[in-house]
Amino acid sequence: MDVQQLAEYRYRAVREVLGGSPIGEVAARYGTSRQTLHSWRRRFEQEGMPGLLDRSRRPRNSPTRLSVEVEAEICELRRRHPRWGARRISYELAARGLESAPSRATVHRVFLADFDPQCNLPKQLGSAPYR
């Protein structure tokens, strides 16, 4: 079902409810819950047809998200000191007086996120791989 068809499907259900049909019966007929049908009706009354479209579930903000500058600093430290791990880099950032130094786990997640060859260097440089 494409976006327009989905909105029309929801519109038909909402029109039945607004026409006086019991919400429980309409919900059963359309294969949805009463709570969902109440949400569709409320959004339709407030916004019209655009209110019946799907909405993003992405959070509006992430207050604890690591800033781009701190991520860049972590990668820069990793490039300059390839043998330093997450614990040492976290310690160094705290020693530099960063207002909120990231934890060891956060630094490690930066290493793993979107594998960046410049940031994620091998653990043991120059050693032969285990066989």
Tab-separated table of N, CA, C and O in Angstrom:
chain	number	residue	atom	x	y	z
A	1	MET	N	0.843	-1.165	0.000
A	1	MET	CA	0.000	0.000	0.000
A	1	MET	C	0.900	1.244	0.000
A	1	MET	O	1.771	1.367	0.851
A	2	ASP	N	0.700	2.127	-0.963
A	2	ASP	CA	1.536	3.330	-0.996
A	2	ASP	C	1.005	4.381	-0.015
A	2	ASP	O	-0.027	4.194	0.630
A	3	VAL	N	1.707	5.476	0.108
A	3	VAL	CA	1.405	6.498	1.110
A	3	VAL	C	0.007	7.074	0.911
A	3	VAL	O	-0.751	7.235	1.878
A	4	GLN	N	-0.358	7.378	-0.319
A	4	GLN	CA	-1.659	7.986	-0.597
A	4	GLN	C	-2.798	7.013	-0.285
A	4	GLN	O	-3.805	7.400	0.297
A	5	GLN	N	-2.632	5.756	-0.677
A	5	GLN	CA	-3.660	4.759	-0.396
A	5	GLN	C	-3.837	4.550	1.105
A	5	GLN	O	-4.959	4.385	1.590
A	6	LEU	N	-2.725	4.569	1.836
A	6	LEU	CA	-2.775	4.404	3.284
A	6	LEU	C	-3.551	5.553	3.927
A	6	LEU	O	-4.397	5.333	4.804
A	7	ALA	N	-3.295	6.778	3.471
A	7	ALA	CA	-4.016	7.936	4.010
A	7	ALA	C	-5.511	7.839	3.687
A	7	ALA	O	-6.354	8.147	4.542
A	8	GLU	N	-5.853	7.381	2.497
A	8	GLU	CA	-7.266	7.243	2.126
A	8	GLU	C	-7.945	6.151	2.946
A	8	GLU	O	-9.101	6.294	3.361
A	9	TYR	N	-7.243	5.070	3.203
A	9	TYR	CA	-7.746	3.969	4.023
A	9	TYR	C	-8.071	4.490	5.422
A	9	TYR	O	-9.147	4.241	5.970
A	10	ARG	N	-7.150	5.235	5.999
A	10	ARG	CA	-7.368	5.804	7.331
A	10	ARG	C	-8.497	6.837	7.302
A	10	ARG	O	-9.280	6.929	8.250
A	11	TYR	N	-8.565	7.593	6.222
A	11	TYR	CA	-9.615	8.606	6.077
A	11	TYR	C	-10.999	7.952	6.092
A	11	TYR	O	-11.921	8.446	6.746
A	12	ARG	N	-11.142	6.826	5.370
A	12	ARG	CA	-12.433	6.128	5.352
A	12	ARG	C	-12.825	5.670	6.766
A	12	ARG	O	-13.971	5.805	7.176
A	13	ALA	N	-11.845	5.154	7.513
A	13	ALA	CA	-12.123	4.707	8.881
A	13	ALA	C	-12.532	5.889	9.756
A	13	ALA	O	-13.510	5.805	10.518
A	14	VAL	N	-11.833	6.994	9.635
A	14	VAL	CA	-12.139	8.177	10.444
A	14	VAL	C	-13.513	8.734	10.075
A	14	VAL	O	-14.289	9.137	10.948
A	15	ARG	N	-13.845	8.753	8.784
A	15	ARG	CA	-15.156	9.269	8.353
A	15	ARG	C	-16.283	8.425	8.943
A	15	ARG	O	-17.324	8.949	9.314
A	16	GLU	N	-16.078	7.109	9.024
A	16	GLU	CA	-17.108	6.252	9.620
A	16	GLU	C	-17.312	6.607	11.087
A	16	GLU	O	-18.447	6.680	11.562
A	17	VAL	N	-16.212	6.817	11.798
A	17	VAL	CA	-16.305	7.164	13.217
A	17	VAL	C	-16.978	8.526	13.375
A	17	VAL	O	-17.855	8.700	14.227
A	18	LEU	N	-16.581	9.485	12.560
A	18	LEU	CA	-17.187	10.814	12.637
A	18	LEU	C	-18.661	10.778	12.226
A	18	LEU	O	-19.441	11.629	12.640
A	19	GLY	N	-19.028	9.773	11.414
A	19	GLY	CA	-20.423	9.618	10.989
A	19	GLY	C	-21.296	8.977	12.051
A	19	GLY	O	-22.504	8.849	11.866
A	20	GLY	N	-20.706	8.519	13.149
A	20	GLY	CA	-21.505	7.981	14.240
A	20	GLY	C	-21.341	6.498	14.494
A	20	GLY	O	-21.951	5.960	15.412
A	21	SER	N	-20.565	5.807	13.691
A	21	SER	CA	-20.359	4.379	13.926
A	21	SER	C	-19.531	4.175	15.194
A	21	SER	O	-18.638	4.967	15.486
A	22	PRO	N	-19.824	3.106	15.945
A	22	PRO	CA	-19.045	2.836	17.156
A	22	PRO	C	-17.577	2.577	16.811
A	22	PRO	O	-17.258	1.834	15.877
A	23	ILE	N	-16.696	3.189	17.570
A	23	ILE	CA	-15.274	3.129	17.254
A	23	ILE	C	-14.728	1.705	17.346
A	23	ILE	O	-13.853	1.319	16.573
A	24	GLY	N	-15.250	0.909	18.261
A	24	GLY	CA	-14.795	-0.477	18.398
A	24	GLY	C	-15.113	-1.305	17.169
A	24	GLY	O	-14.293	-2.112	16.718
A	25	GLU	N	-16.318	-1.124	16.619
A	25	GLU	CA	-16.709	-1.866	15.415
A	25	GLU	C	-15.873	-1.441	14.216
A	25	GLU	O	-15.446	-2.277	13.420
A	26	VAL	N	-15.678	-0.148	14.071
A	26	VAL	CA	-14.884	0.356	12.943
A	26	VAL	C	-13.443	-0.163	13.056
A	26	VAL	O	-12.853	-0.596	12.069
A	27	ALA	N	-12.894	-0.133	14.267
A	27	ALA	CA	-11.529	-0.613	14.470
A	27	ALA	C	-11.413	-2.088	14.095
A	27	ALA	O	-10.460	-2.499	13.436
A	28	ALA	N	-12.391	-2.890	14.502
A	28	ALA	CA	-12.367	-4.318	14.165
A	28	ALA	C	-12.467	-4.521	12.657
A	28	ALA	O	-11.774	-5.368	12.078
A	29	ARG	N	-13.337	-3.752	12.007
A	29	ARG	CA	-13.509	-3.877	10.556
A	29	ARG	C	-12.232	-3.510	9.795
A	29	ARG	O	-11.910	-4.107	8.787
A	30	TYR	N	-11.508	-2.502	10.290
A	30	TYR	CA	-10.307	-2.038	9.603
A	30	TYR	C	-9.033	-2.710	10.113
A	30	TYR	O	-7.934	-2.389	9.678
A	31	GLY	N	-9.184	-3.616	11.063
A	31	GLY	CA	-8.032	-4.381	11.533
A	31	GLY	C	-7.040	-3.551	12.334
A	31	GLY	O	-5.832	-3.739	12.205
A	32	THR	N	-7.538	-2.635	13.138
A	32	THR	CA	-6.660	-1.796	13.955
A	32	THR	C	-7.239	-1.724	15.365
A	32	THR	O	-8.312	-2.251	15.636
A	33	SER	N	-6.547	-1.070	16.254
A	33	SER	CA	-7.028	-0.947	17.633
A	33	SER	C	-7.862	0.325	17.790
A	33	SER	O	-7.761	1.261	16.996
A	34	ARG	N	-8.659	0.352	18.850
A	34	ARG	CA	-9.448	1.546	19.145
A	34	ARG	C	-8.533	2.738	19.413
A	34	ARG	O	-8.812	3.858	18.984
A	35	GLN	N	-7.423	2.487	20.122
A	35	GLN	CA	-6.497	3.566	20.449
A	35	GLN	C	-5.909	4.188	19.190
A	35	GLN	O	-5.785	5.420	19.087
A	36	THR	N	-5.550	3.350	18.221
A	36	THR	CA	-4.992	3.858	16.966
A	36	THR	C	-6.035	4.675	16.220
A	36	THR	O	-5.731	5.748	15.690
A	37	LEU	N	-7.253	4.186	16.205
A	37	LEU	CA	-8.321	4.905	15.513
A	37	LEU	C	-8.600	6.240	16.200
A	37	LEU	O	-8.838	7.250	15.526
A	38	HIS	N	-8.527	6.287	17.522
A	38	HIS	CA	-8.657	7.558	18.239
A	38	HIS	C	-7.540	8.526	17.824
A	38	HIS	O	-7.781	9.719	17.623
A	39	SER	N	-6.316	8.003	17.696
A	39	SER	CA	-5.187	8.854	17.276
A	39	SER	C	-5.416	9.405	15.881
A	39	SER	O	-5.173	10.591	15.624
A	40	TRP	N	-5.869	8.544	14.958
A	40	TRP	CA	-6.122	9.003	13.592
A	40	TRP	C	-7.186	10.094	13.590
A	40	TRP	O	-7.055	11.098	12.898
A	41	ARG	N	-8.257	9.882	14.376
A	41	ARG	CA	-9.343	10.862	14.415
A	41	ARG	C	-8.846	12.204	14.964
A	41	ARG	O	-9.119	13.263	14.404
A	42	ARG	N	-8.086	12.140	16.056
A	42	ARG	CA	-7.569	13.374	16.656
A	42	ARG	C	-6.653	14.105	15.678
A	42	ARG	O	-6.763	15.317	15.483
A	43	ARG	N	-5.737	13.347	15.028
A	43	ARG	CA	-4.818	13.981	14.075
A	43	ARG	C	-5.580	14.538	12.867
A	43	ARG	O	-5.225	15.594	12.346
A	44	PHE	N	-6.618	13.838	12.411
A	44	PHE	CA	-7.415	14.333	11.282
A	44	PHE	C	-8.134	15.626	11.661
A	44	PHE	O	-8.175	16.570	10.879
A	45	GLU	N	-8.682	15.674	12.872
A	45	GLU	CA	-9.390	16.872	13.310
A	45	GLU	C	-8.443	18.064	13.459
A	45	GLU	O	-8.829	19.198	13.197
A	46	GLN	N	-7.199	17.795	13.852
A	46	GLN	CA	-6.239	18.883	14.051
A	46	GLN	C	-5.539	19.306	12.763
A	46	GLN	O	-5.293	20.487	12.550
A	47	GLU	N	-5.208	18.340	11.897
A	47	GLU	CA	-4.359	18.633	10.742
A	47	GLU	C	-4.989	18.332	9.393
A	47	GLU	O	-4.399	18.639	8.356
A	48	GLY	N	-6.119	17.663	9.372
A	48	GLY	CA	-6.722	17.285	8.101
A	48	GLY	C	-6.042	16.046	7.525
A	48	GLY	O	-5.468	15.238	8.253
A	49	MET	N	-6.087	15.903	6.207
A	49	MET	CA	-5.512	14.720	5.545
A	49	MET	C	-4.023	14.508	5.839
A	49	MET	O	-3.595	13.373	6.021
A	50	PRO	N	-3.192	15.566	5.901
A	50	PRO	CA	-1.774	15.324	6.208
A	50	PRO	C	-1.555	14.648	7.565
A	50	PRO	O	-0.556	13.961	7.769
A	51	GLY	N	-2.504	14.801	8.481
A	51	GLY	CA	-2.381	14.166	9.783
A	51	GLY	C	-2.527	12.658	9.737
A	51	GLY	O	-2.165	11.970	10.689
A	52	LEU	N	-3.055	12.134	8.637
A	52	LEU	CA	-3.249	10.687	8.509
A	52	LEU	C	-2.039	9.983	7.915
A	52	LEU	O	-2.011	8.761	7.844
A	53	LEU	N	-1.058	10.743	7.472
A	53	LEU	CA	0.156	10.131	6.921
A	53	LEU	C	1.035	9.606	8.054
A	53	LEU	O	0.955	10.070	9.193
A	54	ASP	N	1.874	8.624	7.743
A	54	ASP	CA	2.807	8.092	8.736
A	54	ASP	C	3.772	9.183	9.168
A	54	ASP	O	4.143	10.052	8.373
A	55	ARG	N	4.189	9.109	10.411
A	55	ARG	CA	5.148	10.072	10.942
A	55	ARG	C	6.451	9.371	11.233
A	55	ARG	O	6.489	8.177	11.504
A	56	SER	N	7.508	10.147	11.211
A	56	SER	CA	8.827	9.611	11.531
A	56	SER	C	8.883	9.232	13.003
A	56	SER	O	8.345	9.926	13.864
A	57	ARG	N	9.535	8.128	13.296
A	57	ARG	CA	9.709	7.707	14.684
A	57	ARG	C	11.055	8.172	15.238
A	57	ARG	O	11.404	7.862	16.365
A	58	ARG	N	11.785	8.886	14.425
A	58	ARG	CA	13.090	9.371	14.842
A	58	ARG	C	12.923	10.422	15.951
A	58	ARG	O	12.062	11.285	15.862
A	59	PRO	N	13.762	10.368	16.964
A	59	PRO	CA	13.644	11.376	18.021
A	59	PRO	C	13.917	12.771	17.478
A	59	PRO	O	14.739	12.948	16.580
A	60	ARG	N	13.259	13.769	18.056
A	60	ARG	CA	13.458	15.147	17.600
A	60	ARG	C	14.838	15.661	17.979
A	60	ARG	O	15.418	16.476	17.297
A	61	ASN	N	15.335	15.206	19.119
A	61	ASN	CA	16.689	15.601	19.511
A	61	ASN	C	17.319	14.485	20.337
A	61	ASN	O	16.619	13.613	20.841
A	62	SER	N	18.616	14.526	20.479
A	62	SER	CA	19.364	13.559	21.270
A	62	SER	C	20.304	14.350	22.170
A	62	SER	O	21.447	14.636	21.785
A	63	PRO	N	19.848	14.717	23.349
A	63	PRO	CA	20.655	15.607	24.193
A	63	PRO	C	21.985	15.014	24.645
A	63	PRO	O	22.901	15.752	24.946
A	64	THR	N	22.094	13.702	24.681
A	64	THR	CA	23.345	13.097	25.135
A	64	THR	C	24.256	12.706	23.977
A	64	THR	O	25.289	12.080	24.200
A	65	ARG	N	23.886	13.060	22.771
A	65	ARG	CA	24.691	12.703	21.608
A	65	ARG	C	26.045	13.409	21.667
A	65	ARG	O	26.149	14.577	22.032
A	66	LEU	N	27.090	12.687	21.284
A	66	LEU	CA	28.443	13.214	21.284
A	66	LEU	C	28.585	14.246	20.163
A	66	LEU	O	28.135	14.030	19.045
A	67	SER	N	29.209	15.365	20.460
A	67	SER	CA	29.347	16.413	19.445
A	67	SER	C	30.344	15.983	18.369
A	67	SER	O	31.222	15.152	18.599
A	68	VAL	N	30.200	16.586	17.214
A	68	VAL	CA	31.076	16.269	16.081
A	68	VAL	C	32.519	16.639	16.410
A	68	VAL	O	33.457	15.923	16.030
A	69	GLU	N	32.698	17.719	17.153
A	69	GLU	CA	34.058	18.159	17.504
A	69	GLU	C	34.757	17.131	18.388
A	69	GLU	O	35.939	16.842	18.194
A	70	VAL	N	34.024	16.571	19.344
A	70	VAL	CA	34.622	15.574	20.238
A	70	VAL	C	34.938	14.300	19.463
A	70	VAL	O	35.990	13.697	19.650
A	71	GLU	N	34.030	13.895	18.566
A	71	GLU	CA	34.306	12.721	17.732
A	71	GLU	C	35.560	12.945	16.897
A	71	GLU	O	36.404	12.054	16.774
A	72	ALA	N	35.703	14.129	16.328
A	72	ALA	CA	36.886	14.436	15.521
A	72	ALA	C	38.142	14.412	16.384
A	72	ALA	O	39.194	13.928	15.948
A	73	GLU	N	38.040	14.910	17.603
A	73	GLU	CA	39.184	14.893	18.520
A	73	GLU	C	39.585	13.463	18.862
A	73	GLU	O	40.774	13.130	18.930
A	74	ILE	N	38.599	12.595	19.066
A	74	ILE	CA	38.884	11.181	19.353
A	74	ILE	C	39.619	10.551	18.183
A	74	ILE	O	40.637	9.873	18.355
A	75	CYS	N	39.140	10.790	16.973
A	75	CYS	CA	39.787	10.219	15.781
A	75	CYS	C	41.189	10.796	15.589
A	75	CYS	O	42.107	10.077	15.193
A	76	GLU	N	41.345	12.076	15.882
A	76	GLU	CA	42.671	12.698	15.746
A	76	GLU	C	43.656	12.082	16.740
A	76	GLU	O	44.802	11.783	16.385
A	77	LEU	N	43.228	11.903	17.977
A	77	LEU	CA	44.098	11.256	18.968
A	77	LEU	C	44.440	9.829	18.541
A	77	LEU	O	45.568	9.373	18.711
A	78	ARG	N	43.475	9.132	17.992
A	78	ARG	CA	43.713	7.750	17.541
A	78	ARG	C	44.710	7.725	16.392
A	78	ARG	O	45.561	6.839	16.310
A	79	ARG	N	44.620	8.708	15.487
A	79	ARG	CA	45.579	8.772	14.366
A	79	ARG	C	46.985	9.084	14.864
A	79	ARG	O	47.959	8.492	14.401
A	80	ARG	N	47.086	10.023	15.795
A	80	ARG	CA	48.412	10.407	16.302
A	80	ARG	C	49.028	9.342	17.198
A	80	ARG	O	50.252	9.225	17.262
A	81	HIS	N	48.185	8.605	17.892
A	81	HIS	CA	48.671	7.586	18.837
A	81	HIS	C	47.922	6.279	18.570
A	81	HIS	O	47.009	5.911	19.316
A	82	PRO	N	48.318	5.549	17.528
A	82	PRO	CA	47.562	4.365	17.120
A	82	PRO	C	47.508	3.252	18.166
A	82	PRO	O	46.625	2.411	18.126
A	83	ARG	N	48.431	3.249	19.116
A	83	ARG	CA	48.429	2.190	20.126
A	83	ARG	C	47.562	2.528	21.337
A	83	ARG	O	47.340	1.684	22.186
A	84	TRP	N	47.066	3.759	21.412
A	84	TRP	CA	46.197	4.128	22.525
A	84	TRP	C	44.821	3.512	22.315
A	84	TRP	O	44.263	3.539	21.226
A	85	GLY	N	44.281	2.999	23.376
A	85	GLY	CA	42.940	2.434	23.333
A	85	GLY	C	41.910	3.432	23.825
A	85	GLY	O	42.208	4.606	24.088
A	86	ALA	N	40.712	2.943	23.982
A	86	ALA	CA	39.607	3.796	24.396
A	86	ALA	C	39.834	4.356	25.799
A	86	ALA	O	39.537	5.526	26.065
A	87	ARG	N	40.395	3.541	26.698
A	87	ARG	CA	40.609	4.004	28.073
A	87	ARG	C	41.583	5.171	28.110
A	87	ARG	O	41.349	6.184	28.765
A	88	ARG	N	42.684	5.050	27.374
A	88	ARG	CA	43.699	6.111	27.386
A	88	ARG	C	43.176	7.388	26.730
A	88	ARG	O	43.413	8.495	27.214
A	89	ILE	N	42.476	7.238	25.630
A	89	ILE	CA	41.952	8.416	24.942
A	89	ILE	C	40.923	9.127	25.824
A	89	ILE	O	40.912	10.357	25.913
A	90	SER	N	40.081	8.371	26.522
A	90	SER	CA	39.126	8.965	27.441
A	90	SER	C	39.858	9.723	28.552
A	90	SER	O	39.483	10.845	28.904
A	91	TYR	N	40.925	9.132	29.063
A	91	TYR	CA	41.729	9.782	30.108
A	91	TYR	C	42.347	11.076	29.584
A	91	TYR	O	42.318	12.113	30.249
A	92	GLU	N	42.911	11.035	28.391
A	92	GLU	CA	43.565	12.208	27.808
A	92	GLU	C	42.564	13.343	27.572
A	92	GLU	O	42.868	14.508	27.809
A	93	LEU	N	41.385	13.008	27.114
A	93	LEU	CA	40.364	14.037	26.886
A	93	LEU	C	39.946	14.679	28.209
A	93	LEU	O	39.735	15.891	28.275
A	94	ALA	N	39.834	13.871	29.254
A	94	ALA	CA	39.486	14.421	30.574
A	94	ALA	C	40.615	15.298	31.100
A	94	ALA	O	40.375	16.348	31.695
A	95	ALA	N	41.875	14.892	30.861
A	95	ALA	CA	43.022	15.662	31.334
A	95	ALA	C	43.126	16.999	30.598
A	95	ALA	O	43.678	17.956	31.146
A	96	ARG	N	42.624	17.072	29.388
A	96	ARG	CA	42.669	18.326	28.617
A	96	ARG	C	41.604	19.308	29.086
A	96	ARG	O	41.499	20.406	28.560
A	97	GLY	N	40.783	18.886	30.018
A	97	GLY	CA	39.772	19.790	30.559
A	97	GLY	C	38.513	19.875	29.723
A	97	GLY	O	37.804	20.878	29.775
A	98	LEU	N	38.227	18.839	28.971
A	98	LEU	CA	36.988	18.809	28.191
A	98	LEU	C	35.808	18.911	29.153
A	98	LEU	O	35.793	18.240	30.193
A	99	GLU	N	34.817	19.757	28.848
A	99	GLU	CA	33.715	20.011	29.776
A	99	GLU	C	33.009	18.726	30.209
A	99	GLU	O	32.654	18.556	31.353
A	100	SER	N	32.792	17.809	29.294
A	100	SER	CA	32.221	16.503	29.654
A	100	SER	C	32.951	15.457	28.817
A	100	SER	O	32.578	15.172	27.687
A	101	ALA	N	34.007	14.920	29.406
A	101	ALA	CA	34.821	13.931	28.697
A	101	ALA	C	34.006	12.654	28.505
A	101	ALA	O	33.313	12.212	29.424
A	102	PRO	N	34.076	12.051	27.322
A	102	PRO	CA	33.322	10.823	27.075
A	102	PRO	C	33.919	9.650	27.850
A	102	PRO	O	35.106	9.631	28.158
A	103	SER	N	33.078	8.689	28.150
A	103	SER	CA	33.534	7.502	28.866
A	103	SER	C	34.330	6.601	27.920
A	103	SER	O	34.337	6.796	26.703
A	104	ARG	N	34.950	5.593	28.506
A	104	ARG	CA	35.709	4.632	27.722
A	104	ARG	C	34.795	3.940	26.707
A	104	ARG	O	35.159	3.756	25.546
A	105	ALA	N	33.596	3.574	27.151
A	105	ALA	CA	32.659	2.889	26.257
A	105	ALA	C	32.242	3.787	25.095
A	105	ALA	O	32.105	3.328	23.957
A	106	THR	N	32.052	5.064	25.360
A	106	THR	CA	31.675	5.998	24.294
A	106	THR	C	32.795	6.134	23.289
A	106	THR	O	32.556	6.128	22.073
A	107	VAL	N	34.033	6.241	23.764
A	107	VAL	CA	35.182	6.332	22.865
A	107	VAL	C	35.264	5.065	22.017
A	107	VAL	O	35.497	5.120	20.806
A	108	HIS	N	35.033	3.914	22.642
A	108	HIS	CA	35.077	2.651	21.901
A	108	HIS	C	33.989	2.614	20.835
A	108	HIS	O	34.232	2.144	19.714
A	109	ARG	N	32.789	3.119	21.148
A	109	ARG	CA	31.716	3.157	20.145
A	109	ARG	C	32.092	4.050	18.967
A	109	ARG	O	31.737	3.766	17.828
A	110	VAL	N	32.821	5.128	19.246
A	110	VAL	CA	33.280	5.992	18.149
A	110	VAL	C	34.234	5.207	17.257
A	110	VAL	O	34.190	5.315	16.035
A	111	PHE	N	35.091	4.381	17.867
A	111	PHE	CA	36.010	3.555	17.073
A	111	PHE	C	35.223	2.616	16.152
A	111	PHE	O	35.598	2.406	15.002
A	112	LEU	N	34.150	2.052	16.659
A	112	LEU	CA	33.404	1.040	15.914
A	112	LEU	C	32.398	1.629	14.929
A	112	LEU	O	32.053	0.980	13.949
A	113	ALA	N	31.916	2.821	15.200
A	113	ALA	CA	30.856	3.409	14.371
A	113	ALA	C	31.379	3.741	12.980
A	113	ALA	O	32.415	4.371	12.824
A	114	ASP	N	30.627	3.331	11.990
A	114	ASP	CA	30.954	3.655	10.592
A	114	ASP	C	32.442	3.488	10.325
A	114	ASP	O	33.130	4.437	9.975
A	115	PHE	N	32.926	2.290	10.453
A	115	PHE	CA	34.346	1.974	10.355
A	115	PHE	C	35.099	2.955	9.469
A	115	PHE	O	34.941	2.991	8.261
A	116	ASP	N	35.873	3.795	10.103
A	116	ASP	CA	36.672	4.813	9.431
A	116	ASP	C	38.129	4.364	9.493
A	116	ASP	O	38.721	4.338	10.557
A	117	PRO	N	38.724	4.015	8.364
A	117	PRO	CA	40.092	3.507	8.401
A	117	PRO	C	41.081	4.496	9.025
A	117	PRO	O	42.079	4.103	9.590
A	118	GLN	N	40.787	5.794	8.940
A	118	GLN	CA	41.688	6.777	9.534
A	118	GLN	C	41.588	6.761	11.064
A	118	GLN	O	42.542	7.067	11.753
A	119	CYS	N	40.438	6.417	11.578
A	119	CYS	CA	40.226	6.433	13.026
A	119	CYS	C	40.468	5.050	13.621
A	119	CYS	O	41.069	4.922	14.673
A	120	ASN	N	39.996	4.023	12.967
A	120	ASN	CA	40.104	2.660	13.482
A	120	ASN	C	41.335	1.970	12.921
A	120	ASN	O	41.267	1.303	11.902
A	121	LEU	N	42.420	2.140	13.569
A	121	LEU	CA	43.641	1.481	13.150
A	121	LEU	C	43.713	0.114	13.807
A	121	LEU	O	43.116	-0.104	14.856
A	122	PRO	N	44.448	-0.837	13.213
A	122	PRO	CA	44.530	-2.153	13.820
A	122	PRO	C	45.123	-2.079	15.223
A	122	PRO	O	45.921	-1.197	15.524
A	123	LYS	N	44.737	-3.028	16.065
A	123	LYS	CA	45.172	-3.021	17.455
A	123	LYS	C	46.682	-3.187	17.553
A	123	LYS	O	47.345	-2.486	18.299
A	124	GLN	N	47.246	-4.115	16.807
A	124	GLN	CA	48.693	-4.360	16.863
A	124	GLN	C	49.293	-4.095	15.488
A	124	GLN	O	49.158	-4.897	14.579
A	125	LEU	N	49.952	-2.965	15.362
A	125	LEU	CA	50.556	-2.602	14.090
A	125	LEU	C	51.802	-3.432	13.857
A	125	LEU	O	52.623	-3.596	14.742
A	126	GLY	N	51.931	-3.944	12.671
A	126	GLY	CA	53.160	-4.638	12.282
A	126	GLY	C	53.269	-6.067	12.759
A	126	GLY	O	54.244	-6.729	12.465
A	127	SER	N	52.324	-6.559	13.514
A	127	SER	CA	52.434	-7.941	13.980
A	127	SER	C	51.776	-8.866	12.960
A	127	SER	O	50.860	-8.491	12.254
A	128	ALA	N	52.244	-10.080	12.913
A	128	ALA	CA	51.702	-11.058	11.999
A	128	ALA	C	50.335	-11.515	12.523
A	128	ALA	O	50.157	-11.625	13.748
A	129	PRO	N	49.400	-11.791	11.639
A	129	PRO	CA	48.084	-12.262	12.090
A	129	PRO	C	48.205	-13.655	12.704
A	129	PRO	O	49.096	-14.434	12.357
A	130	TYR	N	47.335	-13.967	13.644
A	130	TYR	CA	47.312	-15.292	14.261
A	130	TYR	C	46.833	-16.301	13.251
A	130	TYR	O	45.985	-16.027	12.424
A	131	ARG	N	47.381	-17.496	13.349
A	131	ARG	CA	46.966	-18.538	12.420
A	131	ARG	C	46.306	-19.657	13.134
A	131	ARG	O	46.470	-19.993	14.201
